[in-house]
CSV table of C-alpha atoms and ligand atoms in Angstrom, one decimal:
chain,number,residue,atom,x,y,z
A,2,MET,CA,59.8,-144.3,72.7
A,3,LYS,CA,56.9,-144.2,70.3
A,4,LEU,CA,56.9,-140.9,68.5
A,5,ASP,CA,53.2,-140.4,68.4
A,6,PHE,CA,50.6,-138.3,70.2
A,7,ASP,CA,50.5,-140.6,73.3
A,8,GLY,CA,54.2,-141.8,73.2
A,9,ILE,CA,55.7,-138.3,73.5
A,10,ARG,CA,53.3,-137.1,76.2
A,11,LEU,CA,55.1,-136.0,79.3
A,12,GLN,CA,53.9,-138.1,82.2
A,13,ALA,CA,53.0,-136.1,85.3
A,14,PRO,CA,51.9,-137.2,88.8
A,15,PHE,CA,48.7,-135.0,88.6
A,16,TYR,CA,46.9,-137.5,86.4
A,17,ASP,CA,45.5,-140.7,88.0
A,18,GLU,CA,43.4,-143.6,86.9
A,19,THR,CA,40.2,-141.5,86.8
A,20,HIS,CA,41.8,-139.2,84.2
A,21,ARG,CA,43.0,-142.1,82.1
A,22,GLU,CA,39.6,-143.7,82.3
A,23,TRP,CA,37.9,-140.5,81.3
A,24,ARG,CA,40.2,-140.3,78.3
A,25,ASP,CA,40.1,-143.9,77.2
A,26,SER,CA,36.5,-144.9,78.0
A,27,VAL,CA,34.6,-141.7,77.3
A,28,VAL,CA,36.3,-138.8,75.5
A,29,ARG,CA,38.5,-140.6,73.0
A,30,PRO,CA,36.0,-143.2,71.8
A,31,PHE,CA,33.4,-140.5,71.4
A,32,ILE,CA,35.8,-138.3,69.3
A,33,ASP,CA,37.0,-141.2,67.2
A,34,LYS,CA,33.4,-142.4,66.4
A,35,GLU,CA,31.4,-139.2,66.3
A,36,ILE,CA,33.9,-136.5,65.2
A,37,VAL,CA,36.9,-137.8,63.3
A,38,PRO,CA,35.0,-139.3,60.3
A,39,HIS,CA,33.0,-136.1,59.8
A,40,ILE,CA,35.5,-133.3,60.1
A,41,GLU,CA,36.1,-132.7,56.4
A,42,LYS,CA,32.4,-132.5,55.7
A,43,TRP,CA,31.9,-130.1,58.6
A,44,GLU,CA,34.8,-127.9,57.5
A,45,LYS,CA,33.3,-127.8,54.0
A,46,ASP,CA,29.8,-127.0,55.4
A,47,GLY,CA,31.3,-124.5,57.8
A,48,ASP,CA,29.1,-126.0,60.6
A,49,ILE,CA,28.7,-128.8,63.0
A,50,PRO,CA,25.2,-130.4,63.1
A,51,LEU,CA,23.2,-129.7,66.3
A,52,GLU,CA,22.8,-133.5,67.0
A,53,VAL,CA,26.6,-133.8,67.6
A,54,TYR,CA,26.2,-131.6,70.7
A,55,GLN,CA,23.4,-133.8,71.9
A,56,ARG,CA,25.4,-137.0,71.4
A,57,ALA,CA,28.3,-135.3,73.2
A,58,GLY,CA,25.9,-134.4,76.0
A,59,GLU,CA,24.6,-138.0,76.2
A,60,VAL,CA,28.1,-139.4,76.8
A,61,GLY,CA,28.7,-136.8,79.5
A,62,LEU,CA,31.3,-134.7,77.7
A,63,PHE,CA,29.9,-131.5,79.0
A,64,GLN,CA,29.2,-132.6,82.6
A,65,THR,CA,32.6,-132.3,84.2
A,66,GLY,CA,32.9,-129.6,86.8
A,67,TYR,CA,29.3,-128.5,86.9
A,68,SER,CA,27.1,-129.2,89.9
A,69,GLU,CA,25.1,-132.5,90.1
A,70,ALA,CA,22.1,-130.3,90.8
A,71,TYR,CA,22.0,-129.2,87.2
A,72,GLY,CA,23.1,-132.5,85.6
A,73,GLY,CA,26.8,-132.1,86.0
A,74,VAL,CA,29.4,-134.1,87.8
A,75,THR,CA,31.8,-132.7,90.4
A,76,ASP,CA,32.4,-135.8,92.6
A,77,GLY,CA,35.9,-137.0,91.9
A,78,VAL,CA,36.4,-134.5,89.1
A,79,ASP,CA,39.1,-131.9,88.9
A,80,ILE,CA,40.7,-129.5,86.4
A,81,PHE,CA,42.8,-132.3,85.0
A,82,HIS,CA,39.7,-134.0,83.6
A,83,ALA,CA,38.9,-130.7,81.7
A,84,LEU,CA,42.5,-130.5,80.5
A,85,ILE,CA,42.2,-134.1,79.2
A,86,THR,CA,39.0,-133.2,77.3
A,87,GLY,CA,40.8,-130.2,75.7
A,88,GLU,CA,43.8,-132.3,74.8
A,89,GLU,CA,41.6,-135.0,73.3
A,90,LEU,CA,39.5,-132.6,71.3
A,91,ALA,CA,42.7,-131.2,69.8
A,92,ARG,CA,43.9,-134.7,68.7
A,93,PRO,CA,41.9,-134.7,65.4
A,94,GLY,CA,43.7,-131.4,64.6
A,95,ALA,CA,40.6,-129.4,63.9
A,96,GLY,CA,40.3,-126.4,66.2
A,97,GLY,CA,36.8,-125.5,65.0
A,98,VAL,CA,35.4,-128.7,66.6
A,99,ALA,CA,37.0,-128.0,69.9
A,100,ALA,CA,36.0,-124.3,69.9
A,101,ALA,CA,32.4,-125.1,69.0
A,102,LEU,CA,31.9,-128.0,71.4
A,103,THR,CA,33.5,-126.3,74.4
A,104,VAL,CA,32.2,-122.8,74.2
A,105,HIS,CA,29.9,-123.5,77.1
A,106,SER,CA,32.9,-123.9,79.3
A,107,ILE,CA,33.6,-120.2,79.1
A,108,ALA,CA,29.9,-119.0,79.1
A,109,LEU,CA,28.2,-121.3,81.6
A,110,PRO,CA,30.5,-121.0,84.7
A,111,PRO,CA,29.5,-117.4,85.4
A,112,VAL,CA,25.9,-118.5,85.4
A,113,ILE,CA,26.5,-121.5,87.6
A,114,ASN,CA,28.8,-119.5,90.0
A,115,PHE,CA,27.0,-116.2,90.2
A,116,GLY,CA,23.5,-116.5,88.6
A,117,SER,CA,20.2,-116.8,90.6
A,118,GLU,CA,18.9,-120.3,91.3
A,119,GLU,CA,16.1,-119.8,88.8
A,120,MET,CA,18.6,-118.8,86.1
A,121,LYS,CA,20.8,-121.8,86.8
A,122,LYS,CA,17.8,-124.2,86.6
A,123,LYS,CA,16.6,-122.6,83.4
A,124,VAL,CA,20.0,-122.6,81.6
A,125,ALA,CA,22.4,-125.2,82.9
A,126,PRO,CA,20.6,-128.6,82.4
A,127,GLY,CA,20.0,-128.0,78.7
A,128,VAL,CA,23.5,-126.8,78.0
A,129,ILE,CA,25.0,-129.8,79.9
A,130,LYS,CA,22.8,-132.2,78.0
A,131,GLY,CA,23.8,-130.5,74.7
A,132,THR,CA,20.3,-129.6,73.8
A,133,HIS,CA,20.8,-125.8,74.4
A,134,HIS,CA,23.7,-123.5,73.8
A,135,ILE,CA,25.3,-120.6,75.5
A,136,SER,CA,28.0,-118.2,74.3
A,137,LEU,CA,30.3,-115.7,76.0
A,138,ALA,CA,29.9,-112.2,74.5
A,139,ILE,CA,32.7,-109.8,75.6
A,140,THR,CA,34.4,-108.6,72.5
A,141,GLU,CA,32.9,-105.6,70.6
A,142,PRO,CA,33.5,-104.1,67.2
A,143,SER,CA,35.4,-101.3,68.9
A,144,GLY,CA,37.9,-103.9,70.4
A,145,GLY,CA,38.4,-107.0,72.5
A,146,SER,CA,41.6,-106.4,74.5
A,147,ASP,CA,40.5,-103.3,76.4
A,148,VAL,CA,37.5,-104.9,78.2
A,149,GLY,CA,37.3,-102.1,80.7
A,150,ASN,CA,36.3,-99.7,77.9
A,151,LEU,CA,33.5,-101.7,76.4
A,152,LYS,CA,30.6,-99.7,75.0
A,153,THR,CA,27.4,-101.8,75.0
A,154,THR,CA,25.1,-100.3,77.6
A,155,ALA,CA,22.2,-101.4,79.8
A,156,LYS,CA,20.0,-98.7,81.3
A,157,LYS,CA,17.6,-99.4,84.1
A,158,ASP,CA,13.9,-98.9,83.2
A,159,GLY,CA,11.9,-100.0,86.3
A,160,ASP,CA,12.6,-103.7,86.9
A,161,HIS,CA,14.2,-104.1,83.4
A,162,PHE,CA,17.4,-103.3,81.6
A,163,ILE,CA,17.3,-101.7,78.1
A,164,ILE,CA,20.4,-102.9,76.2
A,165,ASN,CA,22.0,-101.3,73.2
A,166,GLY,CA,25.2,-102.1,71.4
A,167,SER,CA,26.9,-105.0,69.7
A,168,LYS,CA,29.4,-107.9,70.2
A,169,THR,CA,31.5,-109.5,67.6
A,170,PHE,CA,33.7,-112.6,67.1
A,171,ILE,CA,31.3,-114.6,69.3
A,172,THR,CA,32.0,-118.3,69.1
A,173,GLY,CA,28.8,-120.3,68.7
A,174,GLY,CA,26.9,-117.0,68.5
A,175,LEU,CA,24.6,-118.2,65.7
A,176,LYS,CA,23.5,-121.3,67.7
A,177,ALA,CA,23.3,-119.8,71.1
A,178,ASN,CA,20.1,-119.7,73.1
A,179,TRP,CA,21.7,-117.3,75.6
A,180,PHE,CA,24.6,-114.9,75.7
A,181,THR,CA,26.6,-114.3,78.9
A,182,THR,CA,27.2,-110.7,78.0
A,183,ALA,CA,29.5,-108.0,79.4
A,184,ILE,CA,27.7,-104.7,79.5
A,185,ARG,CA,28.2,-101.2,80.9
A,186,THR,CA,25.6,-100.7,83.6
A,187,GLY,CA,27.6,-97.9,85.4
A,188,GLY,CA,30.2,-95.3,84.8
A,189,GLU,CA,33.4,-95.5,82.9
A,190,GLY,CA,36.1,-98.2,83.4
A,191,ILE,CA,36.1,-101.6,85.0
A,192,GLY,CA,33.8,-100.5,87.9
A,193,GLY,CA,30.9,-99.9,85.5
A,194,ILE,CA,30.7,-103.4,84.0
A,195,SER,CA,28.1,-106.1,84.7
A,196,LEU,CA,27.4,-109.5,83.3
A,197,ILE,CA,23.9,-110.0,82.0
A,198,LEU,CA,22.2,-113.1,80.6
A,199,ILE,CA,20.5,-112.2,77.3
A,200,PRO,CA,18.2,-114.7,75.6
A,201,ALA,CA,19.0,-114.9,71.9
A,202,ASP,CA,15.3,-114.8,71.1
A,203,ALA,CA,14.6,-111.5,73.0
A,204,LYS,CA,13.0,-108.8,70.9
A,205,GLY,CA,15.8,-106.6,69.4
A,206,VAL,CA,18.5,-109.2,69.3
A,207,SER,CA,19.8,-110.0,65.8
A,208,ARG,CA,23.0,-111.8,64.6
A,209,SER,CA,25.0,-112.6,61.6
A,210,SER,CA,28.2,-114.5,60.7
A,211,VAL,CA,31.5,-112.6,60.7
A,212,GLY,CA,32.1,-114.2,57.3
A,213,PRO,CA,34.7,-116.8,56.0
A,214,LYS,CA,37.7,-117.3,58.3
A,215,GLN,CA,41.2,-118.5,58.1
A,216,GLY,CA,40.6,-121.4,60.5
A,217,TRP,CA,38.0,-122.7,63.0
A,218,ILE,CA,35.9,-123.0,59.9
A,219,CYS,CA,33.3,-125.4,61.2
A,220,SER,CA,32.8,-123.3,64.3
A,221,ASP,CA,30.3,-120.4,63.8
A,222,THR,CA,31.6,-117.0,64.8
A,223,ALA,CA,29.0,-114.2,65.0
A,224,THR,CA,28.3,-110.6,65.4
A,225,ILE,CA,25.4,-109.9,67.8
A,226,TYR,CA,23.3,-106.7,67.7
A,227,PHE,CA,21.3,-105.5,70.6
A,228,GLU,CA,18.7,-102.8,69.8
A,229,ASN,CA,16.6,-101.7,72.7
A,230,VAL,CA,16.5,-105.2,74.1
A,231,ARG,CA,14.5,-105.4,77.3
A,232,VAL,CA,15.8,-107.9,79.8
A,233,PRO,CA,14.4,-108.4,83.4
A,234,ALA,CA,16.9,-106.9,85.9
A,235,ASP,CA,17.1,-110.2,87.7
A,236,GLN,CA,19.0,-111.6,84.6
A,237,ILE,CA,22.1,-110.0,86.0
A,238,ILE,CA,24.9,-112.4,86.8
A,239,GLY,CA,26.5,-111.5,90.1
A,240,LYS,CA,26.2,-107.9,91.4
A,241,GLU,CA,25.6,-104.8,89.4
A,242,ASN,CA,28.9,-103.2,88.3
A,243,GLU,CA,30.9,-106.0,89.7
A,244,GLY,CA,31.1,-108.0,86.5
A,245,PHE,CA,34.7,-107.3,85.6
A,246,LYS,CA,36.1,-109.5,88.4
A,247,ILE,CA,33.9,-112.4,87.3
A,248,ILE,CA,35.1,-111.9,83.7
A,249,VAL,CA,38.7,-111.9,84.8
A,250,ASN,CA,38.4,-115.0,86.9
A,251,ASN,CA,36.6,-116.7,84.1
A,252,PHE,CA,39.5,-116.0,81.8
A,253,ASN,CA,41.8,-118.2,83.9
A,254,ASN,CA,39.9,-121.4,82.9
A,255,GLU,CA,39.5,-120.3,79.3
A,256,ARG,CA,43.3,-119.7,79.0
A,257,ILE,CA,44.5,-122.9,80.6
A,258,GLY,CA,42.0,-124.8,78.4
A,259,MET,CA,43.4,-123.1,75.3
A,260,ALA,CA,46.9,-124.0,76.6
A,261,ALA,CA,45.8,-127.7,76.8
A,262,GLY,CA,44.7,-127.5,73.2
A,263,ALA,CA,47.8,-125.7,72.0
A,264,VAL,CA,50.1,-128.3,73.6
A,265,ALA,CA,48.1,-131.1,72.1
A,266,TYR,CA,48.1,-129.5,68.6
A,267,SER,CA,51.9,-129.2,69.0
A,268,ARG,CA,52.0,-133.0,69.7
A,269,VAL,CA,49.9,-133.7,66.6
A,270,CYS,CA,52.4,-131.7,64.5
A,271,PHE,CA,55.3,-133.6,66.0
A,272,GLU,CA,53.6,-136.9,65.4
A,273,GLU,CA,52.8,-136.1,61.8
A,274,ALA,CA,56.3,-134.8,61.0
A,275,ALA,CA,58.0,-137.8,62.8
A,276,SER,CA,56.1,-140.4,60.9
A,277,TRP,CA,57.0,-138.6,57.6
A,278,ALA,CA,60.6,-138.0,58.5
A,279,LYS,CA,61.3,-141.7,59.2
A,280,VAL,CA,60.2,-142.8,55.7
A,281,ARG,CA,60.9,-139.9,53.5
A,282,LYS,CA,64.4,-140.2,52.0
A,283,THR,CA,66.6,-137.4,50.7
A,284,PHE,CA,70.2,-137.5,49.8
A,285,GLY,CA,70.3,-141.2,50.4
A,286,GLN,CA,68.9,-141.4,53.9
A,287,PRO,CA,65.7,-140.8,55.8
A,288,LEU,CA,65.0,-137.2,56.7
A,289,SER,CA,65.1,-138.2,60.4
A,290,LYS,CA,68.8,-139.0,60.0
A,291,HIS,CA,69.8,-135.5,58.9
A,292,GLN,CA,71.1,-133.6,61.9
A,293,VAL,CA,69.4,-130.3,61.0
A,294,ILE,CA,66.0,-132.2,60.9
A,295,ARG,CA,66.8,-134.2,64.1
A,296,HIS,CA,67.4,-131.0,66.0
A,297,LYS,CA,64.0,-129.7,64.9
A,298,PHE,CA,62.4,-132.6,66.7
A,299,ALA,CA,64.5,-132.1,69.9
A,300,GLU,CA,63.5,-128.4,69.8
A,301,MET,CA,59.8,-129.2,69.4
A,302,LEU,CA,59.8,-131.7,72.2
A,303,ARG,CA,61.8,-129.5,74.5
A,304,LYS,CA,59.1,-126.8,74.1
A,305,ILE,CA,56.2,-129.2,74.3
A,306,ASN,CA,57.4,-130.8,77.5
A,307,SER,CA,58.2,-127.5,79.2
A,308,THR,CA,54.8,-126.1,78.3
A,309,GLN,CA,53.1,-129.2,79.5
A,310,ALA,CA,54.9,-129.1,82.8
A,311,TYR,CA,54.0,-125.4,83.3
A,312,MET,CA,50.4,-126.1,82.4
A,313,ASP,CA,50.2,-129.0,84.9
A,314,ILE,CA,51.6,-126.8,87.7
A,315,CYS,CA,49.1,-124.1,86.8
A,316,GLY,CA,46.4,-126.8,86.9
A,317,TRP,CA,47.6,-128.0,90.3
A,318,HIS,CA,47.2,-124.5,91.6
A,319,ILE,CA,43.7,-124.2,90.2
A,320,LYS,CA,42.8,-127.6,91.8
A,321,ASN,CA,44.1,-126.4,95.1
A,322,GLY,CA,42.3,-123.0,95.0
A,323,THR,CA,45.5,-121.0,94.4
A,324,PRO,CA,45.2,-120.0,90.8
A,325,ASN,CA,47.8,-117.5,89.6
A,326,ALA,CA,46.4,-115.3,86.8
A,327,ALA,CA,49.9,-114.1,85.8
A,328,ASP,CA,51.2,-117.6,85.4
A,329,ILE,CA,48.1,-118.7,83.5
A,330,ALA,CA,48.5,-115.7,81.2
A,331,MET,CA,52.2,-116.5,80.6
A,332,LEU,CA,51.3,-120.1,80.1
A,333,LYS,CA,48.9,-119.2,77.3
A,334,VAL,CA,51.7,-117.2,75.6
A,335,GLN,CA,54.1,-120.1,76.1
A,336,ALA,CA,51.6,-122.6,74.8
A,337,THR,CA,50.6,-120.7,71.6
A,338,LYS,CA,54.2,-119.9,70.9
A,339,THR,CA,55.0,-123.6,71.1
A,340,MET,CA,52.1,-124.4,68.8
A,341,GLU,CA,53.3,-121.8,66.4
A,342,PHE,CA,56.8,-123.2,66.5
A,343,CYS,CA,55.8,-126.8,66.1
A,344,ALA,CA,53.3,-126.0,63.2
A,345,ARG,CA,56.1,-124.2,61.4
A,346,GLU,CA,58.8,-126.8,62.0
A,347,ALA,CA,56.6,-129.7,61.2
A,348,MET,CA,55.6,-128.1,57.9
A,349,GLN,CA,59.3,-127.5,57.1
A,350,ILE,CA,60.1,-131.1,57.8
A,351,MET,CA,57.2,-132.4,55.7
A,352,GLY,CA,57.8,-130.0,52.8
A,353,GLY,CA,55.2,-129.8,50.0
A,354,ILE,CA,53.0,-132.5,51.4
A,355,SER,CA,52.3,-130.3,54.5
A,356,TYR,CA,50.7,-127.8,52.2
A,357,VAL,CA,47.7,-130.0,51.2
A,358,ARG,CA,44.5,-129.9,53.1
A,359,GLU,CA,44.5,-133.6,54.1
A,360,CYS,CA,47.5,-132.9,56.4
A,361,LYS,CA,46.5,-132.1,60.0
A,362,THR,CA,49.5,-129.7,60.4
A,363,GLU,CA,48.2,-127.6,57.5
A,364,ARG,CA,45.0,-126.8,59.4
A,365,ILE,CA,46.8,-126.4,62.7
A,366,TYR,CA,49.2,-123.9,61.0
A,367,ARG,CA,46.1,-121.9,59.9
A,368,GLU,CA,44.7,-122.0,63.4
A,369,VAL,CA,47.8,-120.7,65.3
A,370,ARG,CA,46.7,-117.0,65.1
A,371,VAL,CA,43.3,-117.4,66.6
A,372,MET,CA,44.8,-119.3,69.5
A,373,ALA,CA,47.4,-116.6,70.0
A,374,ILE,CA,44.9,-113.7,69.8
A,375,GLY,CA,41.6,-115.1,71.1
A,376,GLY,CA,40.9,-115.4,74.8
A,377,GLY,CA,43.6,-112.7,75.4
A,378,SER,CA,46.3,-111.9,72.9
A,379,GLU,CA,50.0,-112.4,73.6
A,380,GLU,CA,50.6,-108.7,74.1
A,381,ILE,CA,47.8,-108.4,76.6
A,382,MET,CA,48.8,-111.6,78.4
A,383,ARG,CA,52.4,-110.4,78.9
A,384,ASP,CA,51.1,-107.0,80.1
A,385,LEU,CA,48.8,-108.7,82.6
A,386,ALA,CA,51.8,-110.7,83.9
A,387,CYS,CA,53.9,-107.6,84.2
A,388,ARG,CA,51.1,-105.8,86.1
A,389,GLN,CA,51.0,-108.7,88.6
A,390,MET,CA,54.8,-108.5,89.0
A,391,GLU,CA,54.2,-104.8,89.9
A,392,LEU,CA,56.7,-103.7,87.4
B,25,FAD,C1,37.6,-117.1,65.8
B,25,FAD,C2,37.5,-116.2,67.0
B,25,FAD,C3,36.6,-116.5,68.0
B,25,FAD,C4,36.4,-115.7,69.1
B,25,FAD,N1,35.5,-116.0,70.1
B,25,FAD,C5,35.2,-115.1,71.0
B,25,FAD,C6,34.1,-115.3,72.0
B,25,FAD,O1,33.5,-116.4,72.0
B,25,FAD,N2,33.7,-114.3,72.8
B,25,FAD,C7,34.4,-113.1,72.8
B,25,FAD,O2,34.0,-112.3,73.6
B,25,FAD,N3,35.4,-112.9,72.0
B,25,FAD,C8,35.8,-113.8,71.1
B,25,FAD,N4,36.9,-113.6,70.2
B,25,FAD,C9,37.5,-112.3,70.3
B,25,FAD,C10,38.9,-112.3,70.8
B,25,FAD,O3,38.9,-112.6,72.2
B,25,FAD,C11,39.6,-111.0,70.5
B,25,FAD,O4,39.9,-111.0,69.1
B,25,FAD,C12,40.8,-110.6,71.3
B,25,FAD,O5,40.5,-110.4,72.6
B,25,FAD,C13,41.5,-109.4,70.7
B,25,FAD,O6,40.6,-108.3,70.5
B,25,FAD,P1,40.5,-107.6,69.1
B,25,FAD,O7,40.5,-108.6,68.0
B,25,FAD,O8,39.4,-106.6,69.2
B,25,FAD,O9,41.9,-106.8,69.0
B,25,FAD,P2,42.3,-105.4,69.6
B,25,FAD,O10,41.9,-105.3,71.0
B,25,FAD,O11,41.8,-104.3,68.7
B,25,FAD,O12,43.9,-105.5,69.5
B,25,FAD,C14,44.5,-105.6,68.2
B,25,FAD,C15,46.0,-106.0,68.4
B,25,FAD,O13,46.6,-105.0,69.2
B,25,FAD,C16,47.2,-105.6,70.3
B,25,FAD,N5,47.1,-104.6,71.5
B,25,FAD,C17,46.0,-104.1,71.9
B,25,FAD,N6,46.2,-103.3,73.0
B,25,FAD,C18,47.6,-103.3,73.1
B,25,FAD,C19,48.5,-102.7,74.1
B,25,FAD,N7,48.0,-101.9,75.0
B,25,FAD,N8,49.8,-102.9,73.9
B,25,FAD,C20,50.3,-103.7,72.9
B,25,FAD,N9,49.4,-104.4,72.0
B,25,FAD,C21,48.1,-104.2,72.1
B,25,FAD,C22,46.5,-106.9,70.6
B,25,FAD,O14,47.3,-107.8,71.3
B,25,FAD,C23,46.1,-107.3,69.2
B,25,FAD,O15,47.2,-108.1,68.7
B,25,FAD,C24,37.1,-114.5,69.2
B,25,FAD,C25,38.1,-114.1,68.2
B,25,FAD,C26,38.2,-115.0,67.1
B,25,FAD,C27,39.2,-114.6,66.0
């Protein structure tokens, strides 16, 4: 068994030749050529050049799962192609790249699935080509977990909404042309929330960076301010006051995508630690021959494999139209716990060398928390699962 990223991957019957071809002919070559050589510079700059999105668009990285009518590809495509994309984007061990390049995957689906035809035509083709950008704006300065209590408001004024409030921690927020925004259009609670598409260049929209971060450094993270922003009422996504359901369903794809990334980051940590442990000698023998160290590898792989299997089953349900939000929520916890464990154990195995920035595990260790908090924190995910269990 080769103890590298591919060699330790659990083989599952859900992946066929089309998934392998997608990985080997499209995603991996693009990442190796256009991303890997530039990561250190982008991390230093705290940004990814706009051309990279366009080049990703040209090879079709953003097409999968979106309708052909807007430049996407659905024919022969399923959730496992998206999971492969997430996995491969994690392989360089730089979460900021993955977050920045895939943010459309959480912001565009509500537009495609519930927007007007005119809205889809205006927004989707450019995003899929990588020439335009869209972000999902749910979290507010007053909190992100309790979506039902969000405070940004939209008041009707004839055939327009007037929007006031702010959003924060918005991935890609500085680049976005549009925001898929959760807004209170009605009364209190989840029954008063709608999704509205807000153009970033609308009068009254301003934005700033949240400032230096622990990880995801090359991905911009923004606070967005809305001050009396006038948006035509037909920019609503779905029906008025029925946005919460769209948001919740949208979370399923975001969470399984994050799980794919987390399992792949765990494999990166395993690979790096294994190649080190086989050559590094202590007390007269390679680290990999010390029982305490060997057990760390068995524990890592045990967690990686069980997480991958859980993820693939959740993926199979999504593919077959029977997604289970509780399982996907628990999967996200399982995946980020596995990533946390593997980042820790890999660093312990590698010792001091793991603490320098050229080591992928060093960055992955710094990016554990955003994976465990963003897109629904561990506490909120467990609570969601318990609610579905009717505990
Ligand atoms: C780098 C980054 C990128 C992000 N990108 C986006 C984005 O693109 N779009 C977007 O909308 N959001 C984004 N987020 C926001 C993210 O989704 C939120 O941070 C997350 O949902 C948690 O919200 P919060 O930070 O406001 O924490 P809070 O909601 O204030 O919660 C703080 C802590 O308390 C815990 N907690 C809260 N309520 C309970 C409870 N009832 N019981 C037990 N524990 C509880 C939470 O688990 C959390 O650990 C991003 C965040 C980061 C860090």
